[in-house]
CSV table of C-alpha atoms in Angstrom, one decimal:
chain,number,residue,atom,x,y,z
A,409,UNK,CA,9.4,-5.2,16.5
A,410,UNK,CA,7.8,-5.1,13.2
A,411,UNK,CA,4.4,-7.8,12.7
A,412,UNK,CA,3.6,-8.9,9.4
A,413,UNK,CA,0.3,-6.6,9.6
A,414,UNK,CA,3.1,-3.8,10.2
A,415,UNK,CA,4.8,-4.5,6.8
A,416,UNK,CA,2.0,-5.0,4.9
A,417,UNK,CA,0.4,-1.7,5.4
A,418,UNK,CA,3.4,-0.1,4.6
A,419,UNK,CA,4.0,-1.9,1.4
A,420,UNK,CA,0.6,-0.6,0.7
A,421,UNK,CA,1.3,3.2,2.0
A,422,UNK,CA,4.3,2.8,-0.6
A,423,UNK,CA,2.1,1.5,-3.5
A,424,UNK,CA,-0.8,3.8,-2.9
A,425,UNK,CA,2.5,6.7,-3.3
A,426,UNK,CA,4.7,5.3,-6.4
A,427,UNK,CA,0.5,4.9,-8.3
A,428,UNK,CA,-1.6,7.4,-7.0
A,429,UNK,CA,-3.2,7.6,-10.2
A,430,UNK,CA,-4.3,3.9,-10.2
A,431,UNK,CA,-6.4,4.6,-6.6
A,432,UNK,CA,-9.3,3.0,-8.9
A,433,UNK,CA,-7.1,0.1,-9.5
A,434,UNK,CA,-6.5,-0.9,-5.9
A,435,UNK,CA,-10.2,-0.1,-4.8
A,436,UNK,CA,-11.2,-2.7,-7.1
């Protein structure tokens, strides 16, 4: 089973890989 929390976190992983360079971006 996948929870919403589960989903997220990889939607994040994936973002955080396709924009590496805009880390300062998503801190913000």
């Amino acid at each position: 089973m996948t929870t919403t929390s589960d989903r997220y976190r990889q939607t994040i992983a994936a973002a955080k890989l396709q924009c590496s360079s805009c880390r300062t971006f998503l801190q913000a």
